[in-house]
PDB file of C-alpha atoms and ligand atoms in Angstrom:
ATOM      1  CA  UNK A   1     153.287-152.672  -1.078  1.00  0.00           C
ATOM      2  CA  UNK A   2     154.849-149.559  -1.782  1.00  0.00           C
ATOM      3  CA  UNK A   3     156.114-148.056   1.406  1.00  0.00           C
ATOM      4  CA  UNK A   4     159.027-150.425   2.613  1.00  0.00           C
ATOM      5  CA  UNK A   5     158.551-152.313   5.830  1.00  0.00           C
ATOM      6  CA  UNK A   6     161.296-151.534   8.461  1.00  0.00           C
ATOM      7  CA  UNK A   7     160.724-155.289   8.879  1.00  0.00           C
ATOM      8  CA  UNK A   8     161.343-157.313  12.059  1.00  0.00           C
ATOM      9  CA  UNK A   9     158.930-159.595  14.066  1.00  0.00           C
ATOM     10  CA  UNK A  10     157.339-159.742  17.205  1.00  0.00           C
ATOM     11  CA  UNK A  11     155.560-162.432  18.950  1.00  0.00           C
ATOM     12  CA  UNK A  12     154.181-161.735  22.267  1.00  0.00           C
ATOM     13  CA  UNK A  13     151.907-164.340  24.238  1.00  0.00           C
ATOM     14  CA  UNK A  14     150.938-166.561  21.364  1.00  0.00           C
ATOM     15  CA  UNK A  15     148.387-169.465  22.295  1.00  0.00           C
ATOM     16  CA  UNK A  16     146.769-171.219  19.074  1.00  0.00           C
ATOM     17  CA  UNK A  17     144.140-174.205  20.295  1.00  0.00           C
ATOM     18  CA  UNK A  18     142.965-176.388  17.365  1.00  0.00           C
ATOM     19  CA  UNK A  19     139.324-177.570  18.150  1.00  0.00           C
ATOM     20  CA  UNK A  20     136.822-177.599  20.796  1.00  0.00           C
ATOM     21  CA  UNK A  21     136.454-179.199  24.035  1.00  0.00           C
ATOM     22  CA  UNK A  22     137.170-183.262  24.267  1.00  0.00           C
ATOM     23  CA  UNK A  23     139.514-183.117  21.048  1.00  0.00           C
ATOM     24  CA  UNK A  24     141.090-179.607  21.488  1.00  0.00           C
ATOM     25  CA  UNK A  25     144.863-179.445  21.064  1.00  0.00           C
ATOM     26  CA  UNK A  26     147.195-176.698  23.074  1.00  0.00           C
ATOM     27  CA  UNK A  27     149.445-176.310  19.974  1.00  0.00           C
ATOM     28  CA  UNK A  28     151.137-173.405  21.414  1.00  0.00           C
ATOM     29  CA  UNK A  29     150.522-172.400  25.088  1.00  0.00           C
ATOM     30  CA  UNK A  30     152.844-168.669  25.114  1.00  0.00           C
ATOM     31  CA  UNK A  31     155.367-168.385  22.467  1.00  0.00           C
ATOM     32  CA  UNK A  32     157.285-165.210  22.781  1.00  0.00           C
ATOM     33  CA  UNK A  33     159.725-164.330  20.168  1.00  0.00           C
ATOM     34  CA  UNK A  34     161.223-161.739  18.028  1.00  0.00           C
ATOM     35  CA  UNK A  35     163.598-161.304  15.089  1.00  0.00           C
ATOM     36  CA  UNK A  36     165.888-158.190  14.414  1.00  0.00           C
ATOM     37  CA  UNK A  37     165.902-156.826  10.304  1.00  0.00           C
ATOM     38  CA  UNK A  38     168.444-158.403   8.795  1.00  0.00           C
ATOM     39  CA  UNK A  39     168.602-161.892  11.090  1.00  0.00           C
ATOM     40  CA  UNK A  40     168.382-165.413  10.596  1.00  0.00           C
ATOM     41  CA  UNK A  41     166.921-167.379  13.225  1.00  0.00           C
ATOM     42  CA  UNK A  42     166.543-171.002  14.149  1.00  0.00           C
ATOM     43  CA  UNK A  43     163.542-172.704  15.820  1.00  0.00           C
ATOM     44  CA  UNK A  44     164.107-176.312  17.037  1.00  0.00           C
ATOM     45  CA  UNK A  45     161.522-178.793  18.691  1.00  0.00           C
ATOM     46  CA  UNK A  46     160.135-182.544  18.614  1.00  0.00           C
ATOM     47  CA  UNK A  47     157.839-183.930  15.938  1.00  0.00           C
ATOM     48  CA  UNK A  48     154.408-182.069  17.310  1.00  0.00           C
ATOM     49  CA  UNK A  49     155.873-179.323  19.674  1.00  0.00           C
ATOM     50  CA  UNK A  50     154.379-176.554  17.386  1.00  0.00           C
ATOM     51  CA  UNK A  51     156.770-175.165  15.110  1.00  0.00           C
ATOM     52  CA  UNK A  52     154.817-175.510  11.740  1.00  0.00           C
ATOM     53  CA  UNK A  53     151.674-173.879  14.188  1.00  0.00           C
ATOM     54  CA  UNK A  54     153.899-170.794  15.122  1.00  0.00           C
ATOM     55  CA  UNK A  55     154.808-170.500  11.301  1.00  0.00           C
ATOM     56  CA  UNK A  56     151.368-170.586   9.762  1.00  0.00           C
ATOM     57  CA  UNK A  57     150.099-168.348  12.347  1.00  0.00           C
ATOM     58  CA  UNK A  58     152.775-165.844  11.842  1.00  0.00           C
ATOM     59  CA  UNK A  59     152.083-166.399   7.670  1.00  0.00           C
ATOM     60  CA  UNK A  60     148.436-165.336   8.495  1.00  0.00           C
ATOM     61  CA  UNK A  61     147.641-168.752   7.243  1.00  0.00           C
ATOM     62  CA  UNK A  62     145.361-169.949  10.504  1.00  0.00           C
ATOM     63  CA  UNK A  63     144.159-167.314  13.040  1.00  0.00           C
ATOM     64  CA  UNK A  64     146.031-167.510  16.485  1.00  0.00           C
ATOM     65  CA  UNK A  65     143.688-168.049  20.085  1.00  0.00           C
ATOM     66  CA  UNK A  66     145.083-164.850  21.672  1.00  0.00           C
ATOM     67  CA  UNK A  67     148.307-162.898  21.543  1.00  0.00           C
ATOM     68  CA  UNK A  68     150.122-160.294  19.927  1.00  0.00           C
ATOM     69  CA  UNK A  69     152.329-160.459  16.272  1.00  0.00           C
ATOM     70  CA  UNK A  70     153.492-157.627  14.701  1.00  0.00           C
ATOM     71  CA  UNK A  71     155.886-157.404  11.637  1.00  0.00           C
ATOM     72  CA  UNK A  72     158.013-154.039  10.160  1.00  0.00           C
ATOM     73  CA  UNK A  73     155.782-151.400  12.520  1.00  0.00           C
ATOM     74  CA  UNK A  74     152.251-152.398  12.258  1.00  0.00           C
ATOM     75  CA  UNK A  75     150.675-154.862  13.939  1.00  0.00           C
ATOM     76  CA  UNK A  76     149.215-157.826  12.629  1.00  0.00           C
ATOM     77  CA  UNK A  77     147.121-159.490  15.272  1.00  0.00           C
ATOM     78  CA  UNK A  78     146.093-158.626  18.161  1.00  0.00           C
ATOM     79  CA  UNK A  79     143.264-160.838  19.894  1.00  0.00           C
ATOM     80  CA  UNK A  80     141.720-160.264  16.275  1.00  0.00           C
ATOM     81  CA  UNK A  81     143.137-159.848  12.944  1.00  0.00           C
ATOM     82  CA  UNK A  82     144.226-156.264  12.762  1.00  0.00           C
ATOM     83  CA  UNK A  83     145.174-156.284   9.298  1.00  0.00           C
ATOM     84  CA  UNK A  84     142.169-155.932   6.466  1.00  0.00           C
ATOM     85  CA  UNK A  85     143.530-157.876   3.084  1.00  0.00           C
ATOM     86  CA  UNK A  86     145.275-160.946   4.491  1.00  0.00           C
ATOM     87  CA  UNK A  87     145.857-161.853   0.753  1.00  0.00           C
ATOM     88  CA  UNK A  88     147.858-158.758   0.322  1.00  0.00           C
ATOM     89  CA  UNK A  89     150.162-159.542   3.548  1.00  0.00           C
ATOM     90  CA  UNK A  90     150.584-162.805   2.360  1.00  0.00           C
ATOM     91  CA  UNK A  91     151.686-161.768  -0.911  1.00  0.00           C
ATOM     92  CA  UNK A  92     153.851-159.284  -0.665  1.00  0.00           C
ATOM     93  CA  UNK A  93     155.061-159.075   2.576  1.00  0.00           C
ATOM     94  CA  UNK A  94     156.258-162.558   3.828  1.00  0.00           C
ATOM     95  CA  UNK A  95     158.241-165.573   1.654  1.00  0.00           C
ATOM     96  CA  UNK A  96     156.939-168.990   2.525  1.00  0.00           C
ATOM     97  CA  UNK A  97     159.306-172.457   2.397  1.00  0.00           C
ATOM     98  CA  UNK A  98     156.743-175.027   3.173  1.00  0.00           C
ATOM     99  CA  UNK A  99     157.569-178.664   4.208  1.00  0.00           C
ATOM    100  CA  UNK A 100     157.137-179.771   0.939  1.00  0.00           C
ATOM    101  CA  UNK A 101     157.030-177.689  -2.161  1.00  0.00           C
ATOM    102  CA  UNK A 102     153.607-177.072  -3.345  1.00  0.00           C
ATOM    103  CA  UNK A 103     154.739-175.945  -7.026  1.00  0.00           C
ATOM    104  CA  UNK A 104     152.359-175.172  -9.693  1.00  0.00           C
ATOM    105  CA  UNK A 105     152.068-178.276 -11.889  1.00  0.00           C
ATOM    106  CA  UNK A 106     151.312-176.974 -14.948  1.00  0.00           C
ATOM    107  CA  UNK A 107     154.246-173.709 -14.833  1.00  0.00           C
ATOM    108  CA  UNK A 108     157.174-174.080 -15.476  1.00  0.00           C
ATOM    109  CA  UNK A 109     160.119-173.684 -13.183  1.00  0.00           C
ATOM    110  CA  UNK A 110     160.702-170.225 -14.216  1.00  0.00           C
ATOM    111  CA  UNK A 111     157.264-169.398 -14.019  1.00  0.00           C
ATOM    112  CA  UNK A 112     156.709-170.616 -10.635  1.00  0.00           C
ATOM    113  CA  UNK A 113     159.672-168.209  -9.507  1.00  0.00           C
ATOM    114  CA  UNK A 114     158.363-165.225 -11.207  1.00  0.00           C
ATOM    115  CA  UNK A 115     154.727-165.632 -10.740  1.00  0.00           C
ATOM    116  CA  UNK A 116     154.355-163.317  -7.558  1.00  0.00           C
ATOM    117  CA  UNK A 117     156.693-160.984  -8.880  1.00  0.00           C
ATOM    118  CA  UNK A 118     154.144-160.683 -11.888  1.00  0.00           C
ATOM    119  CA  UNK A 119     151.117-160.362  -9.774  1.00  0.00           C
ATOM    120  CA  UNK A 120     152.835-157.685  -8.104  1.00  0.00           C
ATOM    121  CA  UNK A 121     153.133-155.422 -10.930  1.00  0.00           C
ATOM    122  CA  UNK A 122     156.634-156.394 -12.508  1.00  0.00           C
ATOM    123  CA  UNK A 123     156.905-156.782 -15.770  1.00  0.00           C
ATOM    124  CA  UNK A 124     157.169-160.465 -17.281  1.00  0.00           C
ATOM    125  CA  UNK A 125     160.723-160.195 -18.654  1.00  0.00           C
ATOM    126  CA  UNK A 126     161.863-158.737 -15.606  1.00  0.00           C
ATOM    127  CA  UNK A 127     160.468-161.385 -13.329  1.00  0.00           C
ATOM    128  CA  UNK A 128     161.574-163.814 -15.544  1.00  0.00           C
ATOM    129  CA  UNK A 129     165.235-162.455 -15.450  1.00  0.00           C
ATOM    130  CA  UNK A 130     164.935-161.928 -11.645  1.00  0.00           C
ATOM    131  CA  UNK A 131     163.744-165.684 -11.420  1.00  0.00           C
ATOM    132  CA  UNK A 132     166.819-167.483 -13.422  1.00  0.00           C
ATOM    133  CA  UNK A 133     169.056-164.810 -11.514  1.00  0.00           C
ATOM    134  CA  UNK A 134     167.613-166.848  -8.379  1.00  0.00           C
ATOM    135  CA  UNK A 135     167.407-170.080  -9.998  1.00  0.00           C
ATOM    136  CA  UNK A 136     171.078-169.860 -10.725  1.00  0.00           C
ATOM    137  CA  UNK A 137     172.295-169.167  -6.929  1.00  0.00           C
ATOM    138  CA  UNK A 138     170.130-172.046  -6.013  1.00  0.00           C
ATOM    139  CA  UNK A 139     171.835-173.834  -8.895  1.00  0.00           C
ATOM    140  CA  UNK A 140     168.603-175.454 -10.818  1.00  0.00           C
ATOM    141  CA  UNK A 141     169.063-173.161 -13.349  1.00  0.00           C
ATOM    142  CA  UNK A 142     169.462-175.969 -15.746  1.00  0.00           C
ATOM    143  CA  UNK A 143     166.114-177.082 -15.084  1.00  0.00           C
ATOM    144  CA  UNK A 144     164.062-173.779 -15.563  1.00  0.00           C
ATOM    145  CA  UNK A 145     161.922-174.834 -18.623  1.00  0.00           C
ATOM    146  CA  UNK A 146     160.751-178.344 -17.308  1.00  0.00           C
ATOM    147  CA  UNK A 147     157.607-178.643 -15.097  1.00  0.00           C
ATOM    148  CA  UNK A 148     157.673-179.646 -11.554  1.00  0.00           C
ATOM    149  CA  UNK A 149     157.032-183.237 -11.696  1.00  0.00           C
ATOM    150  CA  UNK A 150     159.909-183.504 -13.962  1.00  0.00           C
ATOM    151  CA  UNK A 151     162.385-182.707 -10.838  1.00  0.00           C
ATOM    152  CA  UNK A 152     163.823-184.615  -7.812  1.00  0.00           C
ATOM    153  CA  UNK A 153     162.659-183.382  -4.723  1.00  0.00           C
ATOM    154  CA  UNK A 154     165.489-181.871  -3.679  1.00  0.00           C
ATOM    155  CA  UNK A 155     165.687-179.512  -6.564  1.00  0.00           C
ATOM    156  CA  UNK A 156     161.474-178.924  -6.346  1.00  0.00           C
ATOM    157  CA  UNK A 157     163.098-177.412  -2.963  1.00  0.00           C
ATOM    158  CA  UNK A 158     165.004-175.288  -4.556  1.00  0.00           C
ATOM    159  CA  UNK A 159     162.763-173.970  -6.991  1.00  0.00           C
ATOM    160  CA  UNK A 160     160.261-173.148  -3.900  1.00  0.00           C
ATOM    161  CA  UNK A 161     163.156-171.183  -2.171  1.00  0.00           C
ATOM    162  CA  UNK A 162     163.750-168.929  -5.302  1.00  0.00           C
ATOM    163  CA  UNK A 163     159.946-168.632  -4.998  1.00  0.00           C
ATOM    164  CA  UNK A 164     159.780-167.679  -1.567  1.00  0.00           C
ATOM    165  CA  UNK A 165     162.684-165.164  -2.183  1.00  0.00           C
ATOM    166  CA  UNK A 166     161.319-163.489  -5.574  1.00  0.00           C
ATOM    167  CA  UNK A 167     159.558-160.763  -4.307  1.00  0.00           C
ATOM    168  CA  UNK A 168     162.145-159.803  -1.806  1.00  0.00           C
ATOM    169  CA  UNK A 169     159.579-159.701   1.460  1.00  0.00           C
ATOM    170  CA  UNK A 170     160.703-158.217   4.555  1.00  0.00           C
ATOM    171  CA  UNK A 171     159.587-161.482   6.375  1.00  0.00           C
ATOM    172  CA  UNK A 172     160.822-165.802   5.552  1.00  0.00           C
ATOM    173  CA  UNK A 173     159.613-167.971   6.849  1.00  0.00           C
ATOM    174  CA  UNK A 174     160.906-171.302   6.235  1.00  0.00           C
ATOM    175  CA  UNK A 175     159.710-174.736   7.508  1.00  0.00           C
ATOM    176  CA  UNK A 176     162.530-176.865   7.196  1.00  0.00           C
ATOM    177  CA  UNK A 177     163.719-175.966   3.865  1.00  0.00           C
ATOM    178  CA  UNK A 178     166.837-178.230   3.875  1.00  0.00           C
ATOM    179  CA  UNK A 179     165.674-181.714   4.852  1.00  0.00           C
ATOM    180  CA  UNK A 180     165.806-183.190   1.194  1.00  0.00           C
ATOM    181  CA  UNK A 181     168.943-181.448   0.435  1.00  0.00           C
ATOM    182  CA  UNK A 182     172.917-182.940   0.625  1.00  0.00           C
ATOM    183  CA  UNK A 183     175.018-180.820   3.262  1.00  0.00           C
ATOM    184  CA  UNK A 184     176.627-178.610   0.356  1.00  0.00           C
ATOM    185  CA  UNK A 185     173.243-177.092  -1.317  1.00  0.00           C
ATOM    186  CA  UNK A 186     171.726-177.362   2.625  1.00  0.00           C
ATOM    187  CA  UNK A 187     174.799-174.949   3.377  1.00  0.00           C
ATOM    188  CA  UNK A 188     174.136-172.980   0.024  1.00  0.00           C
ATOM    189  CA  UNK A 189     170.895-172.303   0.984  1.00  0.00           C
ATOM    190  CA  UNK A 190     171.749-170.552   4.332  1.00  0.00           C
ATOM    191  CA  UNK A 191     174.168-169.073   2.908  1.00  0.00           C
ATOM    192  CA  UNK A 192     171.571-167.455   0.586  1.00  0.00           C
ATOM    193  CA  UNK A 193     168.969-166.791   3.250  1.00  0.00           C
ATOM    194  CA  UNK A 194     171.799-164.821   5.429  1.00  0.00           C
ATOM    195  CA  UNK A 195     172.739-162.465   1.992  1.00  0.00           C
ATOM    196  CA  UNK A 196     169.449-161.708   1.329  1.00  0.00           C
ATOM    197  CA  UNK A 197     168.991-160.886   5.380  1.00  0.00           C
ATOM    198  CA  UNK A 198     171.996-158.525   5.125  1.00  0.00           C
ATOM    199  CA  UNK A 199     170.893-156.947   2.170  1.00  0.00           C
ATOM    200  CA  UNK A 200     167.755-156.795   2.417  1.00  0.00           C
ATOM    201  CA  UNK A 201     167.069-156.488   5.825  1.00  0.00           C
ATOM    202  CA  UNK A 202     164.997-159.094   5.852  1.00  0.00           C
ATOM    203  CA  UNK A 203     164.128-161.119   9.314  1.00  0.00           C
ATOM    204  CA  UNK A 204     164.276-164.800   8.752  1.00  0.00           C
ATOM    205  CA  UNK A 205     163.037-167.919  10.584  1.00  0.00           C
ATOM    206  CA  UNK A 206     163.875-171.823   9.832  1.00  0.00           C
ATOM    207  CA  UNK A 207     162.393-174.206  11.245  1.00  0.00           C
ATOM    208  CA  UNK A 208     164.666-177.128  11.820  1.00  0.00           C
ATOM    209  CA  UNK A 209     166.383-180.517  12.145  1.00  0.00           C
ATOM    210  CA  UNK A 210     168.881-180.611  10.103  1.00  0.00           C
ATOM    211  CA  UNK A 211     172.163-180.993  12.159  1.00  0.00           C
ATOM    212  CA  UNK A 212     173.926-179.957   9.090  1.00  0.00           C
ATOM    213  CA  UNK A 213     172.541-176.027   9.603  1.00  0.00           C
ATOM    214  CA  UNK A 214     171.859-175.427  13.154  1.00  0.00           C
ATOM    215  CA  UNK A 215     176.183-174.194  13.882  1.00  0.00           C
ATOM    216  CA  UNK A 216     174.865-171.707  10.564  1.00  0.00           C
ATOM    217  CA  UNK A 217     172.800-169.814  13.550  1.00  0.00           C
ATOM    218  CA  UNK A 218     173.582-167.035  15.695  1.00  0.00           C
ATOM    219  CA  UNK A 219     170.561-167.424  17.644  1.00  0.00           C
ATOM    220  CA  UNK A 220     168.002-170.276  18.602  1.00  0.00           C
ATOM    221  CA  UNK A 221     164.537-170.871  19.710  1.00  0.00           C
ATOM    222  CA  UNK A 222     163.545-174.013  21.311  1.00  0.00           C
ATOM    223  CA  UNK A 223     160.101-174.598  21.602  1.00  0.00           C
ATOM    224  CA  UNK A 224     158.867-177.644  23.993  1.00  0.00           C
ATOM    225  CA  UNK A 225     155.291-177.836  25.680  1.00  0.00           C
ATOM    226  CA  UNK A 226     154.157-174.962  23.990  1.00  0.00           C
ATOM    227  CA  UNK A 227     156.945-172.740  25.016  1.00  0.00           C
ATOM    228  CA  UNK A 228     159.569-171.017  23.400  1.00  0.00           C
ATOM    229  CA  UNK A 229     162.911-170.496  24.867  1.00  0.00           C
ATOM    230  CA  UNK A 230     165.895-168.707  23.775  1.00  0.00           C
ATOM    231  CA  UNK A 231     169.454-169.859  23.333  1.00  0.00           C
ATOM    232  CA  UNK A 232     172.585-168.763  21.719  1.00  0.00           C
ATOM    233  CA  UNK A 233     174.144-170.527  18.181  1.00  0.00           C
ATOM    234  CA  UNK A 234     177.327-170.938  17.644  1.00  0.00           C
ATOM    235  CA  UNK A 235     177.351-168.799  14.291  1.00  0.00           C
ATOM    236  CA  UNK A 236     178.944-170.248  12.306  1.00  0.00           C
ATOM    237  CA  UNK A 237     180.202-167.923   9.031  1.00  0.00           C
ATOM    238  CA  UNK A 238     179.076-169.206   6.069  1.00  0.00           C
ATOM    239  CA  UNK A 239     181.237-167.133   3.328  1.00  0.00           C
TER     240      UNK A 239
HETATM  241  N1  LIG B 301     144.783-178.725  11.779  1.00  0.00           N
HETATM  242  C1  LIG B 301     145.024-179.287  12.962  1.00  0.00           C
HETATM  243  N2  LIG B 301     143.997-179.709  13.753  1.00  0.00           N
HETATM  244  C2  LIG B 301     144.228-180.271  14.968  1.00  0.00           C
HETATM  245  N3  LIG B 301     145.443-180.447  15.499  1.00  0.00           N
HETATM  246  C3  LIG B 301     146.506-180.045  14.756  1.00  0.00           C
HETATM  247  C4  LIG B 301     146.350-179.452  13.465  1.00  0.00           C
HETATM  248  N4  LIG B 301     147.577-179.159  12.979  1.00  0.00           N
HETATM  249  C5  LIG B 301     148.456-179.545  13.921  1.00  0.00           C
HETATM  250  N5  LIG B 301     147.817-180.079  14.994  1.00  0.00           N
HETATM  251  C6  LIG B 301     148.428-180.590  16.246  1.00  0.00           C
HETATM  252  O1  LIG B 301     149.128-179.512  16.845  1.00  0.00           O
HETATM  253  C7  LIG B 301     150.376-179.961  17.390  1.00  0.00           C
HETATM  254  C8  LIG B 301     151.516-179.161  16.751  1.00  0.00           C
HETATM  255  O2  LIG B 301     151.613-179.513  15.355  1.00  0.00           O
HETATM  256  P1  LIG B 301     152.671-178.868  14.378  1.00  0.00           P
HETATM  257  O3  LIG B 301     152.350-179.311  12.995  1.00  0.00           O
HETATM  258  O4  LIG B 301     152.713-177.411  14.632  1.00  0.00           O
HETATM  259  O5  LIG B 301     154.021-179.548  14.910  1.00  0.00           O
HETATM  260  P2  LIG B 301     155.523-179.473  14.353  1.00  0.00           P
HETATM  261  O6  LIG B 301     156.369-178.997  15.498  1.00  0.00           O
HETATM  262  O7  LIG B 301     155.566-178.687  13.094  1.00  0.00           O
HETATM  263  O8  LIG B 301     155.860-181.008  14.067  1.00  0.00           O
HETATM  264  P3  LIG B 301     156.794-181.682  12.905  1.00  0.00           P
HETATM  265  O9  LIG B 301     158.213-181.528  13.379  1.00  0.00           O
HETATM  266  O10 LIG B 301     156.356-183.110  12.947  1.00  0.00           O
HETATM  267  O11 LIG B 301     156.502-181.006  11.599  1.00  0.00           O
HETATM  268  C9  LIG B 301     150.425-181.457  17.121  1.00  0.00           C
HETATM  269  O12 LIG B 301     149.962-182.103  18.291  1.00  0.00           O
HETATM  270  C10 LIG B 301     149.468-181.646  15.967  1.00  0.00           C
HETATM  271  O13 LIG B 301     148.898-182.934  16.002  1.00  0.00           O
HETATM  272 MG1  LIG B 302     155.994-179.174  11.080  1.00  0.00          MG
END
């Protein structure tokens, strides 16, 4: 956790197969992608084309078939795990925006923001600070003492973006992080994703739909059948 992670991702060859024989599924047949430090990238598809797959794989959260992921300079998996605490990559190294928000119930807003920060080492009125700081560019700061199930969903959103962004990882990956929000926070949010890329040279992925953020990237994967395939975004600046 200590020695900084040039960041960046690789993805070379990924195949993920859910199952066995009558009832396997080919969720990803050769995905090949990679992400500079400091980008934001878009990945578009149908409803079942993989992209959530590609994410958890990439998270360490389900073990790929075969391929090759590497993030910063070490690699990750290769036909096997190559990485020993999975926990520990998870944790400090990569940001997760999941579909939906999975906050802790019984923390408070604040507390869901500055809970990894905490478990990392950092003292509690730091993370705390560090978690309104990010609860105020996501602009729920007004909300940072009530509990989860007190909030819309578009602002339980929010609160899971500060999350994702607390620890500063070199790796975010986000699963379509906008869908409940109007076009001015959806905007907000990439425009917070691309800041903390150029500062922190951070490589970013989003997983999308939302018409209202895919001129916001420079570069796009499609994935269809399995398959990723590159384009180019229109880029469009956000400050
Ligand atoms: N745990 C699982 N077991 C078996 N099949 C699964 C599992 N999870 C996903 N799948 C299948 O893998 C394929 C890819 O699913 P995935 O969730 O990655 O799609 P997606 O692109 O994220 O779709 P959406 O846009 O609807 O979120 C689908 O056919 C899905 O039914
Ligand atoms: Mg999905």
């Amino acid at each position: 956790m200590n020695t900084p992670s040039p960041g960046g991702i690789q993805i070379e060859g990924l195949r993920k197969v859910y199952g066995h024989g009558d009832t396997a599924v080919e969720a990803l047949k050769h995905v090949n992608m990679q992400v500079a430090p400091g980008e934001v990238v878009g990945l578009v598809g149908p409803s079942g084309s993989g992209k959530s797959t590609l994410l958890k794989c990439l998270g360490a959260i389900i073990e790929p078939t075969a391929g090759r992921m590497t993030l910063g300079n070490e690699v990750i998996y290769d036909e096997g795990w190559k990485v020993r605490d999975l926990r520990a990559l998870r944790r400090d190294r990569i940001g997760f925006v999941f579909q939906a928000p999975y906050l802790i119930p019984f923390l408070d807003v604040t507390d869901n923001v500055a809970l990894l920060p905490m478990l990392a080492g950092q003292p509690n009125a730091r993370a705390r600070e560090r978690a309104l700081e990010l609860l105020t560019a996501l602009d729920v700061q007004h909300r940072a003492r009530a509990e989860p199930n007190q909030l819309s969903g578009g602002e339980q959103q929010r609160v899971s973006i500060a999350r994702a962004l607390a620890n500063r990882p070199p790796v975010i990956l986000a699963d379509e992080p906008t869908a409940p929000l109007d076009s001015q926070r959806a905007l907000g949010v990439m425009r917070l994703l691309n800041q903390m890329a150029r500062q922190y040279q951070t490589a970013i992925i989003v997983v999308t739909h939302d018409e209202k953020i895919i001129p916001t990237f420079k570069r796009i994967y499609h994935i269809r059948d399995g398959q990723t395939v590159e384009e180019a975004g229109e880029g469009r600046t956000l400050d």
